[in-house]
Coordinates of C-alpha atoms in Angstrom, one line a residue:
E1 CA -0.2 -23.9 -28.2
F2 CA -1.9 -21.9 -25.3
H3 CA 0.5 -19.0 -25.9
S4 CA 0.1 -18.8 -29.7
K5 CA -3.7 -19.1 -29.3
F6 CA -4.5 -16.6 -26.6
Y7 CA -1.5 -14.2 -26.7
H8 CA -2.7 -13.2 -30.2
P9 CA -3.7 -9.7 -31.5
S10 CA -7.3 -11.0 -32.1
N11 CA -7.5 -11.4 -28.3
A12 CA -5.7 -8.1 -27.5
R13 CA -6.9 -4.7 -26.4
I14 CA -4.6 -1.9 -27.7
W15 CA -4.3 1.3 -25.8
F16 CA -2.6 4.6 -26.8
Y17 CA -1.9 7.6 -24.6
G18 CA 0.2 10.5 -25.7
D19 CA 0.5 13.4 -28.2
D20 CA 2.1 11.5 -31.1
D21 CA 0.6 11.7 -34.5
T22 CA -2.5 9.5 -34.7
K23 CA -2.1 8.5 -38.4
E24 CA 1.5 7.5 -37.9
R25 CA 0.6 5.6 -34.8
L26 CA -2.1 3.6 -36.7
R27 CA 0.2 3.0 -39.7
I28 CA 2.8 1.4 -37.4
L29 CA 0.1 -0.7 -35.7
S30 CA -1.4 -1.8 -39.0
E31 CA 2.0 -3.0 -40.2
Y32 CA 2.3 -5.2 -37.2
L33 CA -1.3 -6.5 -37.2
D34 CA -1.0 -7.4 -41.0
L35 CA 1.5 -10.1 -40.0
F36 CA -1.3 -12.1 -38.3
E37 CA -4.3 -14.1 -39.4
A38 CA -7.6 -13.6 -37.6
S39 CA -8.2 -15.9 -34.7
A40 CA -11.2 -17.1 -32.7
A41 CA -9.3 -16.6 -29.4
R42 CA -11.4 -13.6 -28.4
N43 CA -14.6 -15.7 -28.3
E44 CA -12.9 -18.7 -26.6
S45 CA -11.3 -16.5 -23.9
K46 CA -14.6 -15.1 -22.7
V47 CA -15.1 -15.4 -18.9
M48 CA -18.6 -16.6 -18.1
P49 CA -20.3 -15.3 -14.9
Q50 CA -20.5 -17.7 -11.9
K51 CA -24.0 -18.5 -10.7
L52 CA -24.8 -17.5 -7.1
F53 CA -24.9 -20.2 -4.5
K54 CA -28.2 -21.3 -3.0
E55 CA -26.8 -21.5 0.5
P56 CA -23.6 -20.4 2.4
V57 CA -20.4 -22.4 2.2
R58 CA -17.8 -22.9 4.9
I59 CA -14.2 -23.9 4.3
A60 CA -11.5 -24.8 6.9
E61 CA -7.9 -25.2 5.8
K62 CA -4.6 -25.4 7.6
Y63 CA -1.7 -23.0 6.9
P64 CA 2.0 -23.3 7.8
A65 CA 2.8 -21.4 11.0
G66 CA 6.0 -20.8 12.9
Q67 CA 6.5 -22.3 16.4
E68 CA 6.8 -18.9 18.2
G69 CA 3.9 -17.5 20.2
D70 CA 0.6 -19.1 21.2
L71 CA -0.7 -21.2 18.3
K72 CA -4.2 -21.1 19.7
K73 CA -4.3 -17.4 18.9
K74 CA -3.1 -17.6 15.3
Y75 CA -6.4 -18.5 13.6
M76 CA -7.8 -16.4 10.8
V77 CA -11.4 -16.1 9.6
C78 CA -12.7 -14.2 6.6
T79 CA -16.3 -14.0 5.3
N80 CA -16.8 -13.3 1.6
W81 CA -19.7 -12.5 -0.6
L82 CA -20.1 -12.6 -4.4
L83 CA -22.3 -9.6 -4.9
S84 CA -24.0 -10.2 -8.2
E85 CA -24.4 -12.6 -11.2
E86 CA -24.4 -9.7 -13.7
P87 CA -22.1 -6.7 -14.0
L88 CA -23.4 -3.7 -12.0
D89 CA -24.3 -0.3 -13.5
V90 CA -21.9 2.6 -13.0
E91 CA -24.0 4.3 -10.3
T92 CA -24.4 1.2 -8.2
E93 CA -20.7 0.5 -8.5
L94 CA -19.9 4.0 -7.4
A95 CA -22.4 3.7 -4.5
L96 CA -20.8 0.4 -3.4
G97 CA -17.4 2.2 -3.5
F98 CA -18.7 4.9 -1.2
L99 CA -20.3 2.2 1.1
D100 CA -16.9 0.4 1.2
H101 CA -15.2 3.6 2.3
L102 CA -17.9 4.2 4.9
L103 CA -17.5 0.7 6.3
L104 CA -13.7 0.3 6.1
G105 CA -11.9 3.2 4.5
T106 CA -10.6 5.0 7.6
P107 CA -9.6 4.0 11.2
A108 CA -12.9 5.6 12.3
S109 CA -15.0 3.6 9.9
P110 CA -17.5 1.5 12.0
L111 CA -16.9 -2.0 10.6
R112 CA -13.1 -1.6 10.9
R113 CA -13.2 0.2 14.2
I114 CA -15.6 -2.1 16.0
L115 CA -13.9 -5.3 14.8
L116 CA -10.5 -4.1 16.0
E117 CA -11.9 -2.7 19.3
S118 CA -13.6 -6.0 20.0
G119 CA -10.2 -7.6 20.9
L120 CA -11.2 -10.7 19.0
G121 CA -8.3 -10.4 16.6
E122 CA -5.1 -8.5 15.8
A123 CA -5.7 -7.1 12.4
I124 CA -8.2 -6.8 9.6
V125 CA -8.1 -9.3 6.7
G126 CA -10.2 -9.0 3.5
G127 CA -10.2 -5.9 1.3
G128 CA -13.8 -4.9 1.4
V129 CA -15.3 -4.4 -2.1
E130 CA -13.2 -5.8 -5.0
D131 CA -14.7 -4.8 -8.3
E132 CA -11.9 -5.5 -10.8
L133 CA -13.2 -8.9 -11.8
L134 CA -16.3 -9.6 -13.9
Q135 CA -18.4 -10.0 -10.7
P136 CA -17.8 -7.8 -7.6
Q137 CA -17.2 -9.3 -4.2
F138 CA -16.9 -8.2 -0.6
S139 CA -14.6 -9.7 2.1
I140 CA -14.0 -8.9 5.7
G141 CA -12.4 -10.8 8.7
L142 CA -9.7 -10.9 11.3
K143 CA -6.4 -12.6 11.8
G144 CA -4.7 -13.4 15.1
V145 CA -8.0 -14.9 16.4
S146 CA -8.3 -17.5 19.2
E147 CA -9.9 -20.8 18.1
D148 CA -12.8 -20.3 20.5
N149 CA -13.5 -16.8 19.0
I150 CA -13.9 -17.8 15.4
E151 CA -17.8 -17.8 15.5
K152 CA -17.8 -14.6 17.6
V153 CA -16.0 -12.8 14.7
E154 CA -18.5 -14.0 12.2
E155 CA -21.5 -13.1 14.4
L156 CA -20.0 -9.6 15.1
V157 CA -19.5 -8.9 11.4
M158 CA -23.1 -9.7 10.7
Q159 CA -24.4 -7.8 13.7
I160 CA -22.4 -4.6 12.8
L161 CA -23.8 -4.7 9.2
K162 CA -27.3 -5.3 10.5
N163 CA -27.1 -2.4 12.9
L164 CA -25.7 -0.1 10.1
A165 CA -28.5 -1.2 7.8
E166 CA -31.1 -0.4 10.4
E167 CA -29.6 2.9 11.8
G168 CA -27.6 4.3 8.9
F169 CA -24.3 6.2 9.0
A170 CA -23.7 9.4 10.9
P171 CA -24.1 12.5 8.6
E172 CA -20.5 13.6 9.4
A173 CA -19.2 10.2 8.3
V174 CA -21.1 10.4 5.0
E175 CA -19.8 13.9 4.3
A176 CA -16.3 12.9 5.1
S177 CA -16.4 9.9 2.8
M178 CA -18.0 11.9 0.0
N179 CA -15.4 14.7 0.3
T180 CA -12.5 12.2 0.5
I181 CA -13.6 10.2 -2.6
E182 CA -14.6 13.2 -4.7
F183 CA -11.3 14.9 -3.8
S184 CA -9.4 11.8 -5.0
L185 CA -11.4 11.5 -8.2
R186 CA -10.9 15.2 -9.1
E187 CA -7.2 15.3 -8.1
N188 CA -6.4 12.2 -10.2
N189 CA -2.9 12.1 -8.6
T190 CA -1.1 9.0 -9.7
G191 CA 2.2 10.1 -8.0
S192 CA 5.3 8.7 -9.8
F193 CA 3.1 6.1 -11.6
P194 CA 2.5 7.1 -15.3
R195 CA -0.9 8.6 -15.7
G196 CA -1.5 6.9 -19.1
L197 CA -0.9 3.5 -17.5
S198 CA -3.1 4.3 -14.6
L199 CA -6.0 5.3 -16.9
M200 CA -5.4 2.1 -19.0
L201 CA -5.5 -0.1 -15.9
R202 CA -8.7 1.5 -14.8
S203 CA -10.4 1.0 -18.1
M204 CA -9.1 -2.5 -18.6
G205 CA -11.2 -3.9 -15.7
K206 CA -14.3 -3.4 -17.9
W207 CA -12.7 -3.7 -21.4
I208 CA -11.4 -7.3 -21.0
Y209 CA -15.0 -8.3 -20.2
D210 CA -16.2 -6.7 -23.5
M211 CA -17.7 -3.7 -21.7
D212 CA -17.2 0.0 -22.4
P213 CA -13.5 0.9 -21.6
F214 CA -14.3 4.6 -21.0
E215 CA -17.1 3.9 -18.5
P216 CA -14.7 3.7 -15.5
L217 CA -13.1 7.0 -16.4
K218 CA -16.4 9.0 -16.5
Y219 CA -17.2 9.6 -12.8
E220 CA -18.8 13.1 -13.1
Q221 CA -22.4 12.2 -14.0
P222 CA -22.8 9.2 -11.7
L223 CA -21.2 11.1 -8.9
Q224 CA -23.7 14.0 -9.3
Q225 CA -26.6 11.6 -9.5
L226 CA -25.4 9.8 -6.3
K227 CA -25.0 13.1 -4.4
A228 CA -28.5 14.2 -5.6
R229 CA -30.1 11.0 -4.4
I230 CA -28.4 11.4 -1.0
A231 CA -29.5 15.0 -0.8
E232 CA -33.1 14.1 -1.8
K233 CA -33.7 10.8 0.1
G234 CA -31.0 10.8 2.8
S235 CA -27.9 8.5 3.0
K236 CA -29.8 5.8 4.8
A237 CA -32.2 5.4 1.9
V238 CA -29.2 5.0 -0.4
F239 CA -26.8 2.8 1.6
S240 CA -29.1 0.6 3.7
P241 CA -30.7 -1.2 0.7
L242 CA -27.2 -1.9 -0.6
I243 CA -26.1 -3.6 2.6
E244 CA -29.4 -5.6 2.8
K245 CA -29.4 -6.7 -0.9
Y246 CA -25.8 -7.4 -1.6
I247 CA -24.6 -8.6 1.9
L248 CA -27.2 -9.4 4.6
N249 CA -29.8 -11.1 2.3
N250 CA -27.2 -12.6 -0.1
V251 CA -26.7 -16.3 0.5
H252 CA -23.7 -16.5 -1.7
R253 CA -21.5 -16.3 1.4
V254 CA -18.2 -18.2 1.8
T255 CA -16.5 -18.2 5.2
V256 CA -12.9 -19.3 5.2
E257 CA -11.2 -20.4 8.4
M258 CA -7.4 -20.8 8.4
Q259 CA -5.9 -23.0 11.2
P260 CA -2.2 -22.7 12.2
D261 CA -0.2 -25.9 11.7
P262 CA 3.6 -25.8 12.5
E263 CA 4.0 -29.3 10.9
K264 CA 2.2 -28.4 7.6
A265 CA 5.3 -27.1 5.7
S266 CA 7.4 -30.2 6.5
R267 CA 4.4 -32.5 5.6
D268 CA 3.9 -30.8 2.3
E269 CA 7.6 -31.1 1.5
A270 CA 7.6 -34.8 2.4
A271 CA 4.5 -35.3 0.2
E272 CA 6.1 -33.5 -2.7
K273 CA 9.3 -35.7 -2.4
E274 CA 7.1 -38.8 -2.3
I275 CA 5.2 -37.8 -5.5
L276 CA 8.5 -37.0 -7.3
K277 CA 9.9 -40.4 -6.1
Q278 CA 6.9 -42.2 -7.5
V279 CA 7.1 -40.3 -10.8
K280 CA 10.8 -41.2 -11.1
S281 CA 10.2 -44.9 -10.3
S282 CA 7.6 -45.1 -13.0
M283 CA 10.0 -43.8 -15.7
T284 CA 12.2 -46.0 -17.8
Q285 CA 15.9 -45.4 -18.4
E286 CA 15.0 -43.9 -21.8
D287 CA 12.5 -41.5 -20.1
L288 CA 15.1 -40.4 -17.7
A289 CA 17.7 -39.9 -20.4
E290 CA 15.2 -37.8 -22.4
L291 CA 14.4 -35.7 -19.4
A292 CA 18.1 -35.1 -18.8
R293 CA 18.6 -34.2 -22.5
A294 CA 15.6 -31.8 -22.5
T295 CA 16.8 -30.2 -19.2
K296 CA 20.3 -29.6 -20.7
E297 CA 18.7 -28.2 -23.9
L298 CA 16.6 -25.7 -21.8
K299 CA 19.7 -24.7 -19.7
D300 CA 21.8 -24.2 -22.8
K301 CA 19.1 -22.1 -24.3
Q302 CA 18.7 -20.0 -21.2
E303 CA 22.4 -19.4 -20.9
T304 CA 23.1 -18.7 -24.6
P305 CA 23.2 -14.9 -25.3
D306 CA 20.7 -13.5 -27.8
P307 CA 22.3 -13.0 -31.2
P308 CA 23.0 -9.4 -32.2
E309 CA 20.4 -9.4 -35.0
A310 CA 17.7 -10.4 -32.5
L311 CA 18.7 -7.7 -30.1
K312 CA 18.6 -5.1 -32.9
A313 CA 15.0 -6.1 -33.7
V314 CA 13.9 -4.9 -30.2
P315 CA 12.9 -1.2 -30.3
S316 CA 14.8 0.9 -27.7
L317 CA 15.4 4.5 -26.8
S318 CA 18.7 6.1 -27.7
L319 CA 20.4 8.8 -25.7
Q320 CA 19.2 11.3 -28.3
D321 CA 15.6 10.5 -27.4
I322 CA 16.1 11.5 -23.8
P323 CA 16.0 15.3 -23.0
K324 CA 19.3 16.5 -21.5
K325 CA 17.6 19.1 -19.3
P326 CA 15.7 17.7 -16.3
I327 CA 12.1 18.9 -15.6
H328 CA 12.4 22.2 -13.8
V329 CA 10.4 22.5 -10.6
P330 CA 10.2 26.2 -9.6
I331 CA 11.3 26.9 -6.0
E332 CA 11.3 30.1 -4.1
V333 CA 12.9 30.1 -0.6
G334 CA 11.3 32.5 1.8
E335 CA 10.7 33.0 5.5
I336 CA 7.6 33.4 7.7
N337 CA 8.0 34.1 11.4
G338 CA 11.6 33.0 11.4
V339 CA 10.9 29.6 9.7
K340 CA 12.2 28.7 6.3
V341 CA 9.4 28.3 3.7
L342 CA 9.8 26.6 0.3
Q343 CA 7.2 27.6 -2.3
H344 CA 6.6 25.9 -5.6
D345 CA 4.4 27.8 -8.1
L346 CA 2.7 25.1 -10.2
F347 CA -0.8 24.4 -11.6
T348 CA -2.5 22.1 -9.1
N349 CA -6.1 22.3 -10.1
D350 CA -6.8 24.6 -7.0
V351 CA -5.3 22.0 -4.6
V352 CA -2.8 23.2 -2.0
Y353 CA -0.2 20.7 -1.0
S354 CA 1.7 21.3 2.3
E355 CA 4.5 19.6 4.3
V356 CA 5.6 20.7 7.7
V357 CA 9.0 19.1 8.5
F358 CA 10.4 18.8 12.1
D359 CA 14.0 17.8 13.1
M360 CA 14.2 14.4 15.0
G361 CA 17.7 15.3 16.2
S362 CA 16.5 16.4 19.7
M363 CA 14.5 13.2 20.3
K364 CA 16.0 10.7 22.7
K365 CA 17.6 7.6 21.0
E366 CA 15.6 5.3 23.4
H367 CA 12.3 6.7 21.9
L368 CA 13.3 5.8 18.2
Q369 CA 11.3 2.6 17.9
L370 CA 8.3 4.2 19.5
L371 CA 8.2 6.8 16.7
P372 CA 6.0 5.0 14.2
L373 CA 3.4 4.3 16.9
F374 CA 3.7 8.0 18.0
C375 CA 2.9 9.1 14.5
Q376 CA -0.1 6.7 14.4
S377 CA -1.3 7.9 17.8
L378 CA -1.4 11.5 16.6
L379 CA -3.8 10.5 13.8
E380 CA -5.9 8.0 15.7
M381 CA -6.3 9.2 19.2
G382 CA -8.7 11.9 20.4
T383 CA -8.4 15.4 21.9
K384 CA -10.0 16.9 25.0
D385 CA -12.9 18.1 22.9
M386 CA -13.2 15.3 20.2
D387 CA -12.9 11.6 20.2
F388 CA -10.7 10.1 17.4
V389 CA -13.8 9.3 15.3
Q390 CA -14.9 12.9 15.3
L391 CA -11.4 14.1 14.6
N392 CA -11.0 11.7 11.7
Q393 CA -14.3 12.7 10.2
L394 CA -13.4 16.4 10.5
I395 CA -10.2 15.8 8.6
G396 CA -12.2 13.8 5.9
R397 CA -14.8 16.6 5.6
K398 CA -12.4 19.6 5.4
T399 CA -9.2 18.2 3.7
G400 CA -7.9 15.7 1.2
G401 CA -6.1 13.9 4.0
I402 CA -3.3 14.4 6.5
S403 CA -0.4 12.0 7.2
V404 CA 2.4 11.9 9.7
Y405 CA 5.5 9.8 9.2
P406 CA 9.3 9.6 9.9
L407 CA 11.8 10.4 7.1
T408 CA 15.4 9.1 7.2
S409 CA 18.2 9.5 4.6
S410 CA 21.9 9.5 4.3
I411 CA 23.6 12.8 3.3
K412 CA 26.3 12.7 0.6
G413 CA 29.7 13.1 2.1
K414 CA 28.5 13.0 5.8
E415 CA 28.3 10.3 8.3
D416 CA 25.4 11.9 10.3
P417 CA 22.0 10.9 8.7
L418 CA 19.1 13.2 8.0
T419 CA 16.2 12.4 10.4
R420 CA 12.9 14.2 10.2
V421 CA 9.2 13.9 11.0
V422 CA 6.9 15.0 8.2
V423 CA 3.3 16.2 8.6
R424 CA 1.8 16.2 5.1
G425 CA -1.6 17.5 4.1
K426 CA -3.6 18.7 1.1
A427 CA -6.8 20.7 0.7
M428 CA -8.7 22.8 -1.8
S429 CA -7.6 26.4 -1.7
T430 CA -10.8 27.4 0.2
R431 CA -9.9 25.0 3.0
V432 CA -6.2 25.9 3.7
E433 CA -7.1 27.6 7.0
D434 CA -8.9 24.3 8.0
L435 CA -5.9 22.3 6.9
F436 CA -3.4 24.2 9.1
H437 CA -5.8 24.4 12.0
L438 CA -6.2 20.6 11.9
M439 CA -2.5 20.0 11.6
N440 CA -2.0 22.1 14.7
C441 CA -4.8 20.2 16.5
L442 CA -3.0 16.9 15.7
L443 CA 0.4 18.1 16.9
Q444 CA -0.6 19.8 20.1
D445 CA -4.1 18.7 21.2
V446 CA -4.2 14.9 20.8
Q447 CA -4.0 13.2 24.2
F448 CA -2.0 10.1 24.7
T449 CA -4.4 8.5 27.2
E450 CA -6.1 5.7 25.3
Q451 CA -4.3 2.6 26.4
Q452 CA -6.6 0.1 24.6
R453 CA -6.3 1.9 21.3
F454 CA -2.5 2.0 21.7
K455 CA -2.6 -1.7 22.3
Q456 CA -4.5 -2.2 19.0
F457 CA -1.8 -0.1 17.2
V458 CA 0.9 -2.4 18.5
S459 CA -1.1 -5.6 17.5
Q460 CA -1.9 -4.2 14.1
S461 CA 1.8 -3.2 13.5
K462 CA 3.0 -6.6 14.7
A463 CA 0.6 -8.4 12.3
R464 CA 1.7 -6.1 9.4
M465 CA 5.4 -6.7 10.1
E466 CA 4.8 -10.5 10.2
N467 CA 3.0 -10.2 6.8
R468 CA 6.0 -8.2 5.4
L469 CA 8.4 -11.0 6.5
R470 CA 6.5 -13.5 4.5
G471 CA 5.5 -11.4 1.5
S472 CA 8.3 -8.8 1.1
G473 CA 11.3 -10.7 2.5
H474 CA 13.6 -9.0 -0.1
G475 CA 12.7 -5.6 1.4
I476 CA 13.4 -7.0 4.9
A477 CA 16.8 -8.4 3.7
A478 CA 17.7 -5.1 2.0
A479 CA 16.8 -3.1 5.1
R480 CA 18.9 -5.5 7.3
M481 CA 21.9 -5.1 5.1
D482 CA 21.5 -1.3 5.0
A483 CA 21.5 -1.3 8.8
K484 CA 24.9 -3.0 8.8
L485 CA 26.4 -0.4 6.5
N486 CA 25.2 3.1 7.6
A487 CA 23.4 5.0 10.3
A488 CA 20.4 6.0 8.1
G489 CA 19.9 2.3 7.3
W490 CA 20.1 1.4 11.0
I491 CA 17.5 4.0 11.9
S492 CA 15.1 2.7 9.2
E493 CA 15.5 -0.9 10.2
Q494 CA 14.8 -0.1 13.9
M495 CA 11.4 1.4 12.7
G496 CA 10.6 -1.1 10.0
G497 CA 12.7 -4.3 10.0
V498 CA 13.2 -7.4 12.0
S499 CA 14.5 -5.3 15.0
Y500 CA 11.2 -3.4 15.0
L501 CA 9.2 -6.6 14.9
E502 CA 11.1 -7.9 18.0
Y503 CA 10.5 -4.6 19.7
L504 CA 6.7 -4.8 19.0
R505 CA 6.5 -8.3 20.3
D506 CA 8.2 -7.2 23.5
L507 CA 6.2 -4.0 23.8
E508 CA 2.9 -5.9 23.4
T509 CA 3.6 -7.8 26.7
K510 CA 4.4 -4.7 28.6
I511 CA 1.6 -2.2 27.8
D512 CA -0.7 -3.1 30.7
Q513 CA 2.1 -2.9 33.3
D514 CA 4.0 0.1 31.8
W515 CA 1.3 2.3 30.3
D516 CA 2.0 5.3 32.4
R517 CA 5.7 5.2 31.3
I518 CA 4.7 4.7 27.7
S519 CA 2.2 7.5 27.8
A520 CA 4.8 9.8 29.4
S521 CA 7.3 8.9 26.7
L522 CA 4.8 9.8 23.9
E523 CA 4.3 13.2 25.6
E524 CA 8.0 13.7 26.0
M525 CA 8.5 13.0 22.3
R526 CA 5.9 15.6 21.3
K527 CA 7.7 18.3 23.4
S528 CA 11.1 17.4 21.9
L529 CA 9.9 17.2 18.2
F530 CA 7.4 19.9 17.6
S531 CA 8.8 23.4 17.9
K532 CA 9.7 26.3 15.6
E533 CA 13.4 25.5 15.9
G534 CA 14.5 23.3 13.0
C535 CA 11.0 23.5 11.4
L536 CA 10.6 23.8 7.6
I537 CA 7.5 24.4 5.5
N538 CA 7.1 23.1 1.9
I539 CA 4.1 24.3 0.0
T540 CA 2.9 23.8 -3.6
S541 CA 0.1 25.5 -5.6
D542 CA -0.3 28.3 -8.0
S543 CA 1.0 31.8 -7.1
K544 CA -2.5 33.2 -6.1
N545 CA -3.0 30.3 -3.6
L546 CA 0.6 30.5 -2.3
E547 CA 0.1 34.2 -1.5
K548 CA -3.2 33.5 0.3
S549 CA -1.7 30.6 2.3
G550 CA 0.9 32.8 3.9
Q551 CA -1.4 34.2 6.6
H552 CA -2.5 30.7 7.6
I553 CA 1.1 29.4 7.8
A554 CA 2.0 32.4 10.0
K555 CA -0.9 31.6 12.3
F556 CA 0.1 27.9 12.5
L557 CA 3.7 28.8 13.3
D558 CA 2.7 31.3 16.0
A559 CA 0.9 28.4 17.8
L560 CA 4.1 26.2 17.8
P561 CA 6.3 26.2 20.9
S562 CA 9.5 28.2 20.5
S563 CA 11.6 26.0 22.9
P564 CA 15.1 25.6 21.5
S565 CA 16.2 22.1 20.3
L566 CA 18.0 20.3 23.1
G567 CA 20.1 18.1 20.8
S568 CA 21.2 14.6 21.5
D569 CA 24.1 12.3 20.8
P570 CA 24.7 11.6 17.1
W571 CA 22.8 8.5 15.8
L572 CA 25.7 6.6 14.4
S573 CA 24.8 3.1 15.3
R574 CA 25.0 0.0 13.0
L575 CA 24.0 -3.6 13.2
P576 CA 27.0 -6.0 13.6
S577 CA 28.5 -6.6 10.1
V578 CA 28.0 -10.4 10.1
N579 CA 26.3 -12.8 7.7
E580 CA 22.9 -14.0 9.1
A581 CA 19.9 -16.2 8.2
I582 CA 16.4 -15.5 9.4
V583 CA 14.1 -18.6 9.3
I584 CA 10.4 -18.0 8.5
P585 CA 7.5 -20.4 7.7
T586 CA 7.4 -19.9 3.9
Q587 CA 8.5 -21.8 0.8
V588 CA 10.1 -18.7 -0.7
N589 CA 13.7 -17.8 0.0
Y590 CA 14.9 -14.1 -0.1
V591 CA 18.6 -13.6 -0.5
G592 CA 20.7 -10.4 -0.4
K593 CA 24.3 -9.3 -0.5
A594 CA 25.7 -5.9 0.1
G595 CA 29.0 -4.0 0.6
N596 CA 30.2 -0.4 1.1
L597 CA 32.0 0.8 -2.0
Y598 CA 33.3 3.9 -0.3
Q599 CA 35.5 1.8 2.0
S600 CA 37.6 0.8 -1.0
G601 CA 38.1 4.5 -2.0
Y602 CA 35.1 4.8 -4.4
Q603 CA 34.0 8.4 -5.3
L604 CA 30.3 8.9 -6.2
N605 CA 29.7 9.1 -10.0
G606 CA 26.4 9.1 -11.9
S607 CA 27.6 6.1 -14.0
A608 CA 27.0 3.9 -10.9
Y609 CA 23.2 4.3 -11.4
V610 CA 23.5 3.3 -15.0
I611 CA 25.6 0.3 -14.1
S612 CA 23.2 -0.9 -11.4
K613 CA 20.3 -0.6 -13.8
H614 CA 22.2 -2.4 -16.5
I615 CA 23.2 -5.3 -14.2
S616 CA 19.6 -5.7 -12.9
N617 CA 18.1 -5.8 -16.4
T618 CA 20.7 -8.0 -18.1
W619 CA 23.2 -10.1 -16.1
L620 CA 21.0 -10.6 -13.0
W621 CA 17.8 -11.0 -15.0
D622 CA 19.4 -13.8 -17.1
R623 CA 20.9 -15.7 -14.3
V624 CA 18.4 -15.2 -11.4
R625 CA 15.2 -15.1 -13.3
V626 CA 15.7 -16.8 -16.8
S627 CA 18.1 -19.5 -15.7
G628 CA 17.4 -19.7 -12.0
G629 CA 13.6 -19.5 -12.1
A630 CA 13.4 -17.0 -9.3
Y631 CA 10.7 -14.3 -9.3
G632 CA 13.3 -11.6 -9.7
G633 CA 16.7 -10.1 -8.8
F634 CA 17.9 -6.5 -8.7
C635 CA 21.0 -4.5 -8.1
D636 CA 20.5 -1.3 -6.1
F637 CA 23.0 1.5 -5.7
D638 CA 22.7 3.9 -2.7
T639 CA 24.7 7.1 -2.2
H640 CA 25.4 6.3 1.4
S641 CA 28.7 7.7 2.7

């Protein structure tokens, strides 16, 4: 009844994106809609705004926690505000988005930075401003908090916000946020996600509440108005009233405290069994027989294949609909100062995208698990002339962002994996010189001397990995299996799986005693990784910008050390090939199974990709999701040797 009422065209919003014929599109749609009678569902599904509270509310709940570690340091606290009873206008929403970025958007943002530097918790919880629902909200807190520090976290949040309302933000921070957000809006880069779907999802946040669906897509005018207000009145006059009105003076505040309880999971399970026992004891033999009959009917329906005529009614693409030729990406292979440069002449709206790639082969194997923290340190520690806040703001002001990360992959037909460190950045064409200067600054000038910041990185990474165990266990299981089958999988698991979590927990206890050794290892990693030897540059923009970028690339490469790669032993390790179970405090099980097809003489063929997709979308879907009730199942095929 619920489905037929609300999943009805009268309650639908229909979105088209593409270059198909509009009249034909509407004809097809009309044929479909003519099959239905009008319904009142649209009026009945309206979401009414929640009235703001007259005073703050506090909630304390227990959550299931594992036995490992000190339970007294596993509390979480998050303070949340409902910002308004009525939907906000576009300019206020945009200003709140900028305020959110100023408060929390980067590691240098004051609310994020001061909370983490306080040592009161391990990692940030709460996503800042959330404006996808009818009424916007703001949330901030910490996890990994000691019981006696809960109130201190709340007090610190309020004090930081009060100070920022009184003093305002640094001009450099405002400029950096303005540039970062404007760059992102103008670039409109959705990556591999379809742009039409991205636009639809952005518009849907307003449309489902009967507001203008195109409003979220029109940023130009409100952006210019906001910039004009900041230029005329100063950023303090724009952002301080927002902090005061929507947060500090807003009594609709809900503070949620989560308390660790290692017995909660078993208590909940026992309570569920007792409820089921009572339900069963209240049923007659006829009730039980009917339940068994209905269950069998459901199971039979789930396991009965769809009839051919039903399958034919579902529209699908044919092979003829798919272009045989892949999309061609232009590539020109050149050389600058002895380093290979790959250039891609494409329209990029005047943005220059660049990747500088370094070979990890010369790095010591013992430093492998330190590599993710090394990459984070490059981006979040200071230099001799700038602290990390100034460096972060400079990157935000001059570029569209810089990232540093490890890349690992198997190579077809080879046992040795590909291992690289990638420095990726983007900037407007007028800022390419700044981009390469800042890349060089990160690689060569950052000093590994900030012990307390490094300790924060370890705590944050540990908290993030523990979250992944609970929320993305399928990924953890897949990485674990990969590590048993090939060297590339082993390397990835060492830097992002259970092995990495174990390493972080051990490292956290040693930082204070071993800091000199850790700092020296980070410096040694820099010397072994960043040189012209084995370096590769990848750059994408239009031909005019590619040509202009050459001189800046040459200058960047001249500044790199020329020390030859020392080389190291091949990284051909694997985890032991045994079955295993990892116990975590969650009600969801994640199960995986894997094998190496090559060991049975298999030769790579493109059909394997079709087969794995087919198995995922048919056989596994029917058995794991339709019949089994699990959230999902998938079959993945890797070309590992």
